[in-house]
C-alpha positions as MATLAB code, in Angstrom:
seq = 'XXXXXXXXXXXXXXXXXXXXXXXXXXXXXXXXXXXXXXXXXXXXXXXXXXXXXXXXXXXXXXXXXXXXXXXXXXXXXXXXXXXXXXXXXXXXXXXXXXXXXXXXXXXXXXXXXXXXXXXXXXXXXXXXXXXXXXXXXXXXXXXXXXXXXXXXXXXXXXXXXXXXXXXXXXXXXXXXXXXXXXXXXXXXXXXXXXXXXXXXXXXXXXXXXXXXXXXXXXXXXXXXXXXXXXXXXXXXXXXXXXXXXXXXXXXXXXXXXXXXXXXXXXXXXXXXXXXXXXXXXXXXXXXXXXXXXXXXXXXXXXXXXXXXXXXXXXXXXXXXXXXXXXXXXXXXXXXXXXXXXXXXXXXXXXXXXXXXXXXXXXXXXXXXXXXXXXXXXXXXXXXXXXXXXXXXXXXXXXXXXXXXXXXXXXXXXXXXXXXXXXXXXXXXXXXXXXXXXXXXXXXXXXXXXXXXXXXXXXXXXXXXXXXXXXXXXXXXXXXXXXXXXXXXXXXXXXXXXXXXXXXXXXXXXXXXXXXXXXXXXXXXXXXXXXXXXXXXXXXXXXXXXXXXXXXXXXXXXXXXXXXXXXXXXXXXXXXXXXXXXXXXXXXXXXXXXXXXXXXXXXXXXXXXXXXXXXXXXXXXXXXXXXXXXXXXXXXXXXXXXXXXXXXXXXXXXXXXXXXXXXXXXXXXXXXXXXXXXXXXXXXXXXXXXXXXXXXXXXXXXXXXXXXXXXXXXXXXXXXXXXXXXXXXXXXXXXXXXXXXXXXXXXXXXXXXX';
ca = [
     -48.048   19.656   43.394;
     -47.671   16.466   45.424;
     -46.318   16.846   48.957;
     -43.193   14.845   49.844;
     -43.920   11.773   51.927;
     -42.039    8.832   53.321;
     -42.832    5.490   54.866;
     -41.670    3.837   58.048;
     -39.166    1.857   55.949;
     -37.826    5.048   54.359;
     -37.140    6.553   57.789;
     -35.461    3.401   59.083;
     -33.343    3.021   55.926;
     -32.254    6.658   56.179;
     -30.948    6.069   59.700;
     -29.367    2.697   58.901;
     -27.545    3.288   55.601;
     -24.864    3.815   54.455;
     -23.953    3.235   58.103;
     -25.982    3.417   61.331;
     -26.581    6.900   62.716;
     -26.303   10.387   61.284;
     -22.738   11.519   61.972;
     -19.190   10.268   62.426;
     -15.886   11.541   63.793;
     -13.045   12.417   61.423;
      -9.533   13.645   62.188;
      -8.604   17.212   61.250;
      -4.847   16.607   61.380;
      -2.641   14.165   59.469;
      -2.369   10.760   61.143;
      -0.159    8.836   58.750;
       3.474    8.976   59.915;
       5.187    8.200   63.212;
       5.841   11.925   63.599;
       2.125   12.666   63.210;
       1.297   10.164   65.935;
       3.984   11.539   68.203;
       2.589   15.058   67.840;
      -1.048   14.014   68.156;
      -0.482   11.886   71.224;
       2.610   11.045   73.224;
       5.006   12.775   73.694;
       3.984   15.879   71.700;
       0.565   16.246   73.310;
       2.167   16.980   76.679;
       3.145   20.466   75.574;
      -0.384   21.894   74.987;
      -1.505   20.076   78.150;
       1.057   22.001   80.191;
       0.156   25.289   78.524;
      -3.583   24.778   79.207;
      -2.900   23.814   82.825;
      -1.089   27.121   83.309;
      -3.444   29.203   81.142;
      -6.920   27.549   80.953;
      -8.173   30.027   78.362;
      -5.771   28.547   75.800;
      -7.969   25.426   75.629;
      -9.874   27.404   73.000;
      -6.634   27.669   70.985;
      -5.299   24.128   71.246;
      -8.442   21.959   71.402;
     -11.827   21.775   69.684;
     -13.599   23.173   72.756;
     -14.281   26.482   71.022;
     -16.410   24.876   68.304;
     -17.962   21.983   70.204;
     -21.459   21.820   71.680;
     -23.022   18.952   73.614;
     -26.665   18.161   72.814;
     -27.902   16.566   76.041;
     -31.232   14.944   76.958;
     -32.734   12.365   79.287;
     -35.557   11.606   76.851;
     -38.405   12.644   79.153;
     -40.133   14.812   76.522;
     -39.114   13.510   73.095;
     -40.762   15.587   70.366;
     -44.511   15.042   70.813;
     -43.990   11.429   71.849;
     -43.548   11.887   75.600;
     -41.165   10.077   77.936;
     -39.408    7.554   75.692;
     -36.265    7.385   77.782;
     -32.655    8.316   77.119;
     -31.799    5.632   74.549;
     -34.877    6.243   72.371;
     -34.081    9.974   72.307;
     -30.705    9.393   70.625;
     -31.963    9.698   67.002;
     -33.384   13.135   67.852;
     -30.180   14.279   69.522;
     -28.089   13.007   66.603;
     -30.401   14.971   64.323;
     -29.873   18.121   66.384;
     -26.119   17.616   66.120;
     -26.416   17.365   62.337;
     -28.412   20.611   62.231;
     -25.709   22.423   64.213;
     -23.154   21.342   61.621;
     -25.339   21.931   58.578;
     -26.510   25.436   59.420;
     -23.651   26.973   61.416;
     -20.637   24.657   61.073;
     -20.740   23.937   64.805;
     -19.377   20.538   65.812;
     -21.719   18.739   68.145;
     -21.887   15.505   70.127;
     -25.131   14.016   71.370;
     -25.192   12.737   74.969;
     -28.142   10.831   76.423;
     -28.230   10.617   80.243;
     -30.211    7.741   81.726;
     -31.670    9.523   84.724;
     -34.785   11.491   85.646;
     -33.159   12.824   88.813;
     -32.345   16.529   88.284;
     -29.442   16.352   90.749;
     -27.837   13.391   88.976;
     -28.428   15.031   85.592;
     -26.858   18.323   86.657;
     -23.876   16.634   88.252;
     -23.173   14.651   85.076;
     -23.379   17.696   82.808;
     -21.339   19.881   85.140;
     -18.554   17.317   85.337;
     -18.364   17.196   81.510;
     -18.150   20.969   81.229;
     -14.420   21.251   80.437;
     -14.956   19.314   77.194;
     -17.383   21.729   75.562;
     -17.853   25.330   74.515;
     -21.607   25.148   75.136;
     -24.472   22.923   76.305;
     -27.730   22.548   74.381;
     -30.389   20.917   76.548;
     -33.133   19.141   74.641;
     -36.414   17.284   75.203;
     -36.489   17.454   79.021;
     -39.941   17.648   80.583;
     -41.206   20.533   82.708;
     -40.772   21.532   85.462;
     -37.447   19.656   85.713;
     -36.139   21.505   82.641;
     -36.415   24.829   84.517;
     -34.578   23.463   87.542;
     -31.840   21.835   85.477;
     -31.188   24.821   83.255;
     -31.106   27.353   86.070;
     -28.775   25.248   88.188;
     -26.389   24.539   85.317;
     -26.293   28.206   84.364;
     -25.214   28.997   87.912;
     -22.638   26.213   88.148;
     -21.024   26.326   84.689;
     -18.977   28.993   82.913;
     -20.111   28.108   79.379;
     -23.464   28.775   77.666;
     -26.308   26.494   78.791;
     -29.364   26.793   76.560;
     -32.608   24.792   76.641;
     -33.716   25.102   73.032;
     -37.283   23.901   73.612;
     -37.731   27.013   75.751;
     -35.542   29.747   74.361;
     -35.236   28.660   70.732;
     -38.990   28.866   70.305;
     -39.063   32.151   72.220;
     -36.434   33.803   69.997;
     -38.123   32.892   66.701;
     -41.536   33.783   68.101;
     -40.186   37.190   69.173;
     -38.643   37.802   65.732;
     -41.906   37.034   63.992;
     -43.927   39.104   66.436;
     -41.704   42.153   65.940;
     -42.479   42.069   62.218;
     -46.155   41.237   62.644;
     -46.571   44.250   64.935;
     -44.593   46.353   62.465;
     -47.103   45.442   59.753;
     -50.029   46.034   62.105;
     -48.764   49.442   63.195;
     -48.675   48.406   66.840;
     -46.024   48.546   69.572;
     -45.060   45.667   71.843;
     -45.523   47.784   74.966;
     -49.140   48.544   74.020;
     -50.514   45.221   72.794;
     -52.491   42.685   74.799;
     -50.975   39.219   74.435;
     -52.698   35.925   75.193;
     -50.527   32.833   75.606;
     -52.076   29.367   75.701;
     -49.765   26.645   76.993;
     -47.931   27.250   80.280;
     -45.100   24.809   79.638;
     -41.415   25.404   79.024;
     -41.769   27.069   75.612;
     -44.743   29.216   76.582;
     -43.141   30.550   79.727;
     -39.912   31.316   77.882;
     -41.855   33.183   75.181;
     -43.540   35.478   77.697;
     -40.328   36.054   79.639;
     -38.469   37.142   76.514;
     -41.308   39.353   75.259;
     -41.526   41.043   78.644;
     -37.786   41.692   78.568;
     -38.395   43.320   75.154;
     -41.034   45.687   76.479;
     -44.344   43.810   76.798;
     -46.166   44.838   79.996;
     -46.805   42.223   82.661;
     -50.557   42.729   83.039;
     -50.991   42.967   79.257;
     -49.773   39.350   79.026;
     -52.419   36.767   79.882;
     -51.136   33.217   80.309;
     -53.584   30.314   80.068;
     -53.306   26.597   80.737;
     -55.793   23.726   80.653;
     -57.593   25.230   83.666;
     -57.972   28.688   82.148;
     -56.348   32.046   82.870;
     -53.452   32.174   85.325;
     -54.528   35.033   87.576;
     -53.184   36.440   90.823;
     -54.604   34.386   93.651;
     -55.273   31.210   91.660;
     -54.225   28.124   93.635;
     -55.244   25.188   91.461;
     -52.564   23.695   89.167;
     -49.972   26.330   89.972;
     -46.193   26.277   90.382;
     -43.546   28.935   90.932;
     -42.966   29.444   87.193;
     -46.633   29.973   86.407;
     -47.072   32.203   89.459;
     -44.375   34.547   88.151;
     -46.689   35.327   85.192;
     -50.014   35.514   87.030;
     -51.846   38.635   85.868;
     -54.053   40.970   87.871;
     -57.190   40.369   85.767;
     -60.856   39.409   86.120;
     -60.582   37.155   83.044;
     -60.932   33.434   83.763;
     -61.177   31.561   80.442;
     -59.246   31.523   77.187;
     -62.376   32.654   75.370;
     -62.685   35.715   77.634;
     -58.974   36.493   77.283;
     -59.148   36.395   73.494;
     -61.866   39.040   73.336;
     -60.100   42.204   72.177;
     -56.611   40.658   72.301;
     -54.012   41.853   69.807;
     -51.809   38.762   69.882;
     -52.370   35.038   70.432;
     -49.413   32.755   71.073;
     -50.193   29.046   71.134;
     -47.905   26.279   72.338;
     -50.717   24.003   73.407;
     -52.877   21.627   71.382;
     -54.775   21.193   68.116;
     -58.145   22.942   68.034;
     -57.618   24.975   71.213;
     -58.692   28.159   69.371;
     -62.083   28.537   67.680;
     -63.105   30.819   64.859;
     -65.352   32.656   67.316;
     -62.300   33.472   69.447;
     -60.412   34.784   66.431;
     -63.420   36.855   65.388;
     -63.458   38.528   68.813;
     -59.835   39.712   68.623;
     -58.736   43.309   67.995;
     -58.184   44.657   64.451;
     -55.172   43.181   62.601;
     -54.808   40.293   65.044;
     -51.564   38.334   65.235;
     -52.005   34.583   65.680;
     -49.009   32.333   66.290;
     -50.576   28.857   66.459;
     -47.380   26.897   67.131;
     -48.699   23.540   68.395;
     -47.134   20.604   66.539;
     -47.908   18.696   64.471;
     -51.288   20.441   64.187;
     -51.802   24.107   65.133;
     -54.388   25.454   67.562;
     -56.210   26.824   64.521;
     -55.176   26.536   60.872;
     -54.420   29.613   58.775;
     -57.375   28.725   56.510;
     -59.760   28.627   59.473;
     -58.433   31.904   60.879;
     -58.611   33.730   57.547;
     -62.180   32.579   56.946;
     -63.325   34.882   59.736;
     -60.502   37.461   59.788;
     -58.880   38.454   56.511;
     -56.763   40.963   58.429;
     -55.093   38.291   60.583;
     -51.375   37.575   60.398;
     -50.908   33.863   61.080;
     -47.820   31.800   61.828;
     -47.529   28.105   62.700;
     -44.842   25.553   63.452;
     -45.395   23.764   60.140;
     -43.340   24.000   56.973;
     -46.351   23.642   54.666;
     -47.783   27.002   55.807;
     -46.275   30.481   55.495;
     -44.455   31.971   58.477;
     -43.007   28.833   60.051;
     -41.719   29.342   63.592;
     -38.691   27.077   63.192;
     -36.055   26.777   65.923;
     -33.341   26.054   63.357;
     -33.398   29.786   62.617;
     -32.082   30.418   66.117;
     -30.030   27.883   68.019;
     -27.249   27.254   65.433;
     -26.542   30.956   65.040;
     -26.899   31.788   68.739;
     -24.270   29.198   69.546;
     -22.102   30.233   66.575;
     -21.934   33.792   67.883;
     -21.490   32.662   71.489;
     -18.696   30.217   70.655;
     -16.823   32.769   68.583;
     -16.527   35.117   71.574;
     -15.822   32.207   73.970;
     -18.931   33.239   75.878;
     -19.646   32.322   79.476;
     -23.400   32.373   78.835;
     -26.164   33.129   76.351;
     -28.049   35.960   78.030;
     -31.260   37.849   77.257;
     -29.387   40.550   75.366;
     -27.970   37.936   72.992;
     -31.386   36.337   72.482;
     -32.975   39.727   71.798;
     -30.172   40.583   69.369;
     -30.839   37.314   67.555;
     -34.576   38.044   67.343;
     -34.054   41.597   66.128;
     -31.516   40.505   63.502;
     -33.921   37.844   62.214;
     -36.737   40.386   62.044;
     -34.547   42.869   60.190;
     -33.424   40.213   57.701;
     -37.027   39.314   56.841;
     -37.732   42.952   55.956;
     -34.954   43.014   53.350;
     -35.176   41.912   49.731;
     -34.964   38.140   49.486;
     -32.099   36.732   47.362;
     -33.046   35.012   44.127;
     -31.509   31.728   45.299;
     -33.995   31.603   48.180;
     -36.895   32.217   45.825;
     -35.476   29.507   43.561;
     -35.241   27.036   46.439;
     -38.838   27.661   47.508;
     -40.282   27.900   44.033;
     -41.808   31.323   44.659;
     -40.853   34.959   45.042;
     -40.786   35.955   48.706;
     -41.128   39.497   49.983;
     -41.812   41.031   53.383;
     -45.501   41.017   54.186;
     -48.225   39.128   56.007;
     -47.143   35.787   54.577;
     -43.435   36.390   55.096;
     -42.515   37.797   58.515;
     -39.795   35.252   59.404;
     -36.783   34.359   57.214;
     -36.712   30.909   55.680;
     -34.325   28.386   57.278;
     -32.328   28.118   54.053;
     -31.610   31.826   53.635;
     -27.825   31.932   53.004;
     -27.539   35.298   54.763;
     -28.388   33.842   58.181;
     -24.860   32.548   58.825;
     -23.190   35.932   58.400;
     -25.955   38.172   59.759;
     -27.172   36.530   62.973;
     -23.928   35.405   64.730;
     -22.336   38.886   64.499;
     -25.421   40.413   66.151;
     -25.252   37.791   68.899;
     -21.515   38.301   69.336;
     -21.869   42.097   69.597;
     -24.514   41.717   72.301;
     -22.372   39.232   74.204;
     -19.344   41.513   74.079;
     -21.430   44.522   75.146;
     -22.856   42.688   78.162;
     -19.583   41.267   79.457;
     -20.002   37.542   78.855;
     -17.243   37.348   76.218;
     -13.793   35.994   76.969;
     -12.657   36.996   73.484;
     -13.296   40.236   71.630;
     -13.903   40.269   67.872;
     -12.121   43.395   66.727;
     -12.677   43.189   62.969;
     -16.360   42.444   62.474;
     -16.135   42.701   58.678;
     -13.441   40.035   58.615;
     -15.561   37.913   60.969;
     -18.547   38.143   58.633;
     -16.415   37.090   55.674;
     -15.093   34.134   57.665;
     -18.664   33.102   58.477;
     -19.577   33.148   54.785;
     -16.717   30.763   54.133;
     -18.026   28.245   56.659;
     -21.053   27.253   54.632;
     -21.154   24.335   52.243;
     -22.502   25.561   48.860;
     -23.405   22.030   47.792;
     -26.435   21.956   50.059;
     -27.727   25.200   48.562;
     -27.245   23.883   45.028;
     -29.052   20.598   45.703;
     -31.856   22.365   47.546;
     -32.441   24.717   44.626;
     -32.486   21.806   42.181;
     -34.997   19.935   44.336;
     -37.320   22.929   44.478;
     -37.201   23.398   40.711;
     -37.789   19.694   40.151;
     -40.879   19.743   42.386;
     -42.175   22.704   40.435;
     -41.544   20.880   37.151;
     -43.510   17.723   38.109;
     -41.741   15.857   35.319;
     -42.576   12.293   34.331;
     -39.255   10.492   34.606;
     -38.385    7.281   32.751;
     -36.124    4.941   34.739;
     -34.732    2.633   32.065;
     -33.255   -0.089   34.264;
     -36.146   -1.530   36.252;
     -34.172   -4.719   36.870;
     -31.843   -2.983   39.339;
     -32.947   -2.546   42.993;
     -31.133    0.795   43.293;
     -33.023    2.173   40.319;
     -36.334    0.929   41.702;
     -35.705    2.508   45.090;
     -34.688    5.748   43.357;
     -37.898    5.704   41.293;
     -39.950    5.251   44.448;
     -38.039    8.029   46.206;
     -38.477   10.355   43.226;
     -42.223    9.868   43.349;
     -42.571    9.971   47.141;
     -40.464   13.130   47.321;
     -43.074   14.905   45.237;
     -40.891   15.463   42.162;
     -43.365   13.919   39.744;
     -44.303   10.574   38.219;
     -41.867    7.677   37.790;
     -42.133    5.248   34.864;
     -40.045    2.094   35.248;
     -39.001    0.022   32.235;
     -39.154   -3.602   33.319;
     -41.420   -6.548   34.065;
     -44.114   -6.062   36.714;
     -43.483   -9.354   38.506;
     -39.733   -8.749   38.576;
     -40.210   -5.201   39.886;
     -42.546   -6.425   42.638;
     -40.139   -9.202   43.620;
     -37.124   -6.912   43.819;
     -38.974   -4.253   45.822;
     -40.203   -6.906   48.244;
     -36.622   -8.085   48.713;
     -35.730   -4.477   49.593;
     -38.475   -4.345   52.238;
     -40.623   -2.080   50.037;
     -43.345   -4.461   48.864;
     -46.002   -1.758   49.220;
     -44.172    0.463   46.713;
     -44.806   -1.888   43.788;
     -48.380   -0.647   43.541;
     -47.165    2.968   43.372;
     -44.990    2.560   40.277;
     -46.134    2.323   36.686;
     -44.136   -0.393   34.926;
     -43.801   -0.094   31.135;
     -42.296   -2.440   28.552;
     -42.599   -3.503   24.913;
     -45.337   -5.977   25.796;
     -47.727   -3.490   27.404;
     -47.133   -0.336   25.374;
     -49.576    0.566   22.571;
     -46.773    2.472   20.822;
     -44.338   -0.305   19.875;
     -45.097   -0.187   16.146;
     -44.611    3.580   16.136;
     -41.312    3.206   17.966;
     -40.068    0.552   15.534;
     -41.006    2.592   12.468;
     -39.183    5.612   13.880;
     -36.101    3.564   14.686;
     -36.050    1.862   11.295;
     -36.176    5.241    9.584;
     -33.086    6.320   11.543;
     -31.042    3.126   11.230;
     -31.978    1.515    7.908;
     -28.922    3.014    6.187;
     -26.648    2.208    9.111;
     -26.649   -1.557    8.655;
     -29.776   -2.431   10.683;
     -32.534   -4.616    9.256;
     -36.090   -5.161   10.523;
     -34.964   -7.951   12.848;
     -32.326   -5.704   14.406;
     -34.921   -3.004   14.898;
     -37.357   -5.388   16.600;
     -34.606   -6.618   18.905;
     -33.481   -3.099   19.826;
     -36.942   -1.605   20.337;
     -38.516   -4.633   21.971;
     -35.733   -6.040   24.095;
     -33.197   -3.373   24.953;
     -34.408   -1.233   27.836;
     -32.072    1.646   27.070;
     -33.331    1.922   23.491;
     -36.959    1.398   24.513;
     -36.697    4.136   27.157;
     -35.037    6.454   24.635;
     -37.882    5.835   22.191;
     -40.428    6.649   24.894;
     -38.644    9.925   25.566;
     -38.307   10.802   21.874;
     -42.060   10.402   21.427;
     -42.996   12.529   24.438;
     -44.130    9.605   26.587;
     -41.944   10.899   29.387;
     -40.128   14.150   30.167;
     -36.679   12.803   31.000;
     -34.706    9.569   31.180;
     -32.300    8.034   33.701;
     -30.047    5.181   32.656;
     -26.508    3.826   32.976;
     -26.632    2.224   36.421;
     -26.189   -1.285   35.015;
     -24.100   -0.727   31.857;
     -20.930    1.225   31.142;
     -21.586    4.771   30.007;
     -19.833    4.328   26.646;
     -22.114    1.415   25.786;
     -25.197    3.300   26.944;
     -24.203    6.269   24.785;
     -24.026    3.989   21.731;
     -27.582    2.811   22.409;
     -28.924    6.301   23.082;
     -27.409    7.479   19.777;
     -29.643    5.019   17.939;
     -32.538    7.310   18.913;
     -30.991   10.731   19.538;
     -28.239   12.766   17.902;
     -25.872   12.798   20.864;
     -22.475   12.401   19.239;
     -19.339   14.556   19.365;
     -20.439   16.700   16.393;
     -24.058   17.070   17.549;
     -23.260   19.509   20.361;
     -23.482   16.858   23.063;
     -21.185   17.173   26.080;
     -20.925   15.165   29.299;
     -20.394   17.247   32.433;
     -19.665   15.610   35.792;
     -20.324   17.546   38.992;
     -17.810   16.780   41.741;
     -18.697   17.906   45.282;
     -16.172   17.572   48.089;
     -15.454   19.422   51.340;
     -17.885   22.193   50.522;
     -16.560   22.804   47.011;
     -18.245   22.222   43.670;
     -16.218   21.657   40.502;
     -17.600   20.665   37.100;
     -15.391   18.519   34.860;
     -16.007   18.266   31.096;
     -16.121   16.393   28.802;
     -16.441   13.062   30.659;
     -18.703   11.280   28.188;
     -18.762   12.265   24.509;
     -15.516   13.619   23.001;
     -12.650   11.151   22.931;
      -9.938   13.608   21.781;
     -11.429   17.086   21.225;
      -9.651   19.770   19.211;
      -9.629   23.458   20.158;
     -13.020   24.146   18.566;
     -14.530   21.175   20.409;
     -12.937   22.360   23.646;
     -14.494   25.801   23.216;
     -17.892   24.123   22.702;
     -17.314   21.988   25.793;
     -16.457   25.092   27.827;
     -19.666   26.795   26.704;
     -21.797   23.794   27.626;
     -19.978   23.452   30.950;
     -20.658   27.103   31.746;
     -24.328   26.590   30.940;
     -24.567   23.615   33.311;
     -22.819   25.679   36.014;
     -25.450   28.396   35.663;
     -28.206   25.793   35.803;
     -26.767   24.770   39.164;
     -26.822   28.361   40.395;
     -23.069   28.953   39.979;
     -21.394   31.841   38.183;
     -19.054   29.976   35.816;
     -15.284   30.394   35.888;
     -13.813   28.092   33.249;
     -10.223   26.817   33.217;
      -8.680   24.904   30.317;
      -6.492   22.588   32.355;
      -3.250   20.881   31.428;
       0.036   19.939   33.086;
       1.370   23.130   31.518;
       0.620   26.606   32.880;
       0.664   29.548   30.445;
       3.187   27.954   28.116;
       5.527   26.150   30.491;
       6.555   23.423   30.307;
       6.210   23.387   26.540;
       4.048   20.538   25.286;
       2.308   19.715   22.047;
      -0.667   18.365   24.006;
      -1.005   21.616   25.955;
      -1.077   23.718   22.781;
      -4.713   22.965   21.980;
      -5.761   23.999   25.505;
      -4.107   27.367   24.932;
      -5.715   27.624   21.495;
      -9.172   26.828   22.911;
      -9.080   29.979   25.014;
      -8.260   31.860   21.835;
     -11.316   30.373   20.122;
     -13.506   31.713   22.941;
     -11.869   35.128   22.515;
     -13.544   35.307   19.130;
     -16.952   34.168   20.337;
     -17.674   36.985   22.827;
     -18.940   34.586   25.508;
     -20.402   35.927   28.765;
     -18.401   33.913   31.292;
     -14.866   33.969   32.673;
     -12.320   31.609   31.135;
      -8.564   31.160   31.121;
      -5.925   28.667   30.125;
      -3.954   26.658   29.730;
      -3.145   26.044   33.388;
      -2.380   23.275   35.836;
      -5.172   22.119   38.118;
      -3.567   23.549   41.280;
      -3.366   26.974   39.654;
      -6.969   26.707   38.480;
      -8.347   25.743   41.903;
      -5.976   27.275   44.454;
      -6.162   31.034   45.165;
      -2.561   31.015   46.372;
      -1.472   29.425   43.115;
      -3.363   32.059   41.147;
      -1.559   34.880   42.955;
       1.547   34.025   40.928;
      -0.315   34.935   37.731;
      -1.893   38.366   38.330;
      -2.670   38.712   34.636;
      -5.127   35.787   34.757;
      -8.666   36.632   33.704;
     -10.174   34.455   36.447;
     -11.423   36.423   39.463;
     -11.369   33.362   41.714;
     -10.878   29.597   41.726;
     -12.263   27.902   38.637;
     -15.464   25.889   39.009;
     -15.525   24.426   35.470;
     -12.517   22.410   34.354;
     -12.207   21.600   30.657;
      -9.781   18.691   30.260;
      -7.742   17.603   27.229;
      -9.472   14.260   26.605;
     -12.244   11.971   27.806;
      -9.865    9.524   29.414;
      -8.229   12.216   31.576;
     -11.665   13.520   32.567;
     -12.857   10.056   33.537;
      -9.678    9.325   35.514;
      -9.966   12.650   37.386;
     -13.594   12.105   38.397;
     -13.174    8.479   39.452;
      -9.996    9.241   41.377;
     -11.786   11.953   43.363;
     -14.722    9.634   43.946;
     -12.701    6.658   45.145;
      -9.781    8.269   46.955;
     -11.368   11.401   48.387;
     -14.947   10.209   48.811;
     -16.304   13.004   46.645;
     -19.964   13.046   45.687;
     -20.357   12.898   41.915;
     -23.468   13.804   39.944;
     -23.293   12.839   36.341;
     -22.143   12.825   33.738;
     -24.896   15.282   32.895;
     -25.604   15.035   29.181;
     -25.821   18.598   27.896;
     -26.504   19.823   24.374;
     -29.203   17.210   23.611;
     -32.823   18.229   23.036;
     -34.262   15.927   25.693;
     -33.116   15.458   29.310;
     -31.049   12.252   29.350;
     -28.885   11.545   32.376;
     -26.419    8.669   32.427;
     -25.431    7.386   35.874;
     -22.273    5.484   36.697;
     -22.439    1.792   37.521;
     -21.437    2.507   41.134;
     -24.210    5.052   41.680;
     -26.065    4.961   44.991;
     -29.819    5.441   45.276;
     -29.269    9.103   46.168;
     -26.966    9.573   43.179;
     -29.684    8.251   40.873;
     -32.319   10.471   42.474;
     -30.016   13.487   42.046;
     -29.669   12.645   38.361;
     -33.445   12.432   38.036;
     -33.761   15.814   39.734;
     -31.310   17.309   37.233;
     -33.304   15.840   34.346;
     -36.531   17.225   35.810;
     -35.041   20.713   36.027;
     -34.028   20.530   32.377;
     -37.477   19.219   31.437;
     -39.020   22.262   33.064;
     -36.896   24.618   30.963;
     -37.769   22.695   27.815;
];
């Protein structure tokens, strides 16, 4: 399977479009009427101001302080790039803010301070303290990072957390707990060697010692060798605190007989000879980025009994900070914590370790394309495990409450866990699962409209993302010219361009098409024109003959016209079982709307078929279908002839013994709103519907386009279901990402076929 890759242009385009940067600010209250403005600002805003002045703790009730973290850096240690300065660190800090939101629904603002003076830095952060519920320090070089963090912890009454130190330490500790569990060893007994006496390394040893590791069993090394009591060269107060009483002087000597190696140093720092000299069942955390101190392959060549973790996503057991900092802050914010202390960090590590030992949900296995289970290659949960959000913050919150740093007590922990589950956006999980299945499928995808720059960029992205091979229907010179105009001239050589002039199969295609259309008013000239000149028909013929696994079209022509052309080659009409299903994603909700493509005015039997196909698409997306036959009438009122067939369609399904929930007829607000459903306790739906079957194609199309234009919903589709081959028809306003998502859907279907 090809590994995803991207170019310099891809990275720049990602940060530039659809608008510069990675996040924006949106209002959470209405701002439309004069009354709204009066409440939001003057004079209404004076009232919460007065309340907060008298009772400062109410700032958590009346402002966003309780869910707002500042990601702050001066850019002196940006990733592995060194001192790039404050401004150049902004893309990283924006990215960290996005991760806070994505993984724990924590709002975050990036702040870049243009100073290398610790005093000036601390003063600036301290003065901003009232705005935030927590401070995440990032990419600040040692030893200043130690000074800054310690001083801010002393001067501020909100959590201050340097993720480069403690985030790495927490995930490392979680993994080590499980590695020792598998090895049958205890943390208080093992000998640990740490290479890399910087911020992360020191934090790792400090946390492990607070968890029971013995001081003289922990050997810290730097570029000058072992840090031992009495060493003077290259020392500082933070290294001296971990100096061991030992005769060992080199990393090689320290590794002899060691149980654990922790590396936060540099590529190649550990040799196979060192690994060979370690104790039985050695634990090796080679966390240097981008290349580890020793690769898992190199370590396992000499020690099959080794448990190996790295910082890389393309190896098992990734030590990834995103498993820690979002959930640490989530738990800390929810108790209005004054600090994140060692007890909270240990609770986070222990909860992560416990989670990895449990059975892994199927959706995680689906997302990663493999079955995961606790063992030597799975000692740390994956970053996309959906249980993290409701398992880790409660553990952190309990520890914070038990150690007295909480301003707010969580009395009903079960309710809190349910609330945490509701914070997560299911759309990300759905798309991630689809991407993993598409990569496993490695489908050859036909992009029919090679004359459109969006389609070309999508084809390139499909291939570079490792989903499979892209075939573009077009002219080579035109494709090269359009890609060059998009700043992607190098990509032209990556794509295979196909057309009627360069295919050896044109005669076969024409004979096939003539056989299908000769009694439908098409002569030989018509057939030549369709097969040789129309890209939609040509691409369909390629797909029908197995010269590709799926097809993407519709970006340049209206879907109704494209469907007419596709039907020349495939049986995709209303009575062939074909159904168009559009996926609408908005504000963390996913709703499928059908039929948006095929049936103009379906009767009750057609509607039952549409419901069945819609339920199937829902399951393909990883959703448990709940189907609603929607109308302006709800369970017979108001009475309407046009609502009658929606009621009858549910009756048709009654006789088919289908295996999904369905109900109708009902208005959309009843179908989607739990409060609305409470008025109808007899309803067979156990929750809000996620598949809406609508009375006619025009109402379906209006609904989808209204959501897209007025609400900014993301729309995938219409997905053409019920046809033998994967054919996906985009809308003419599709973005590059929309087209790629359609290709991913087609690839998933190709895999099943």
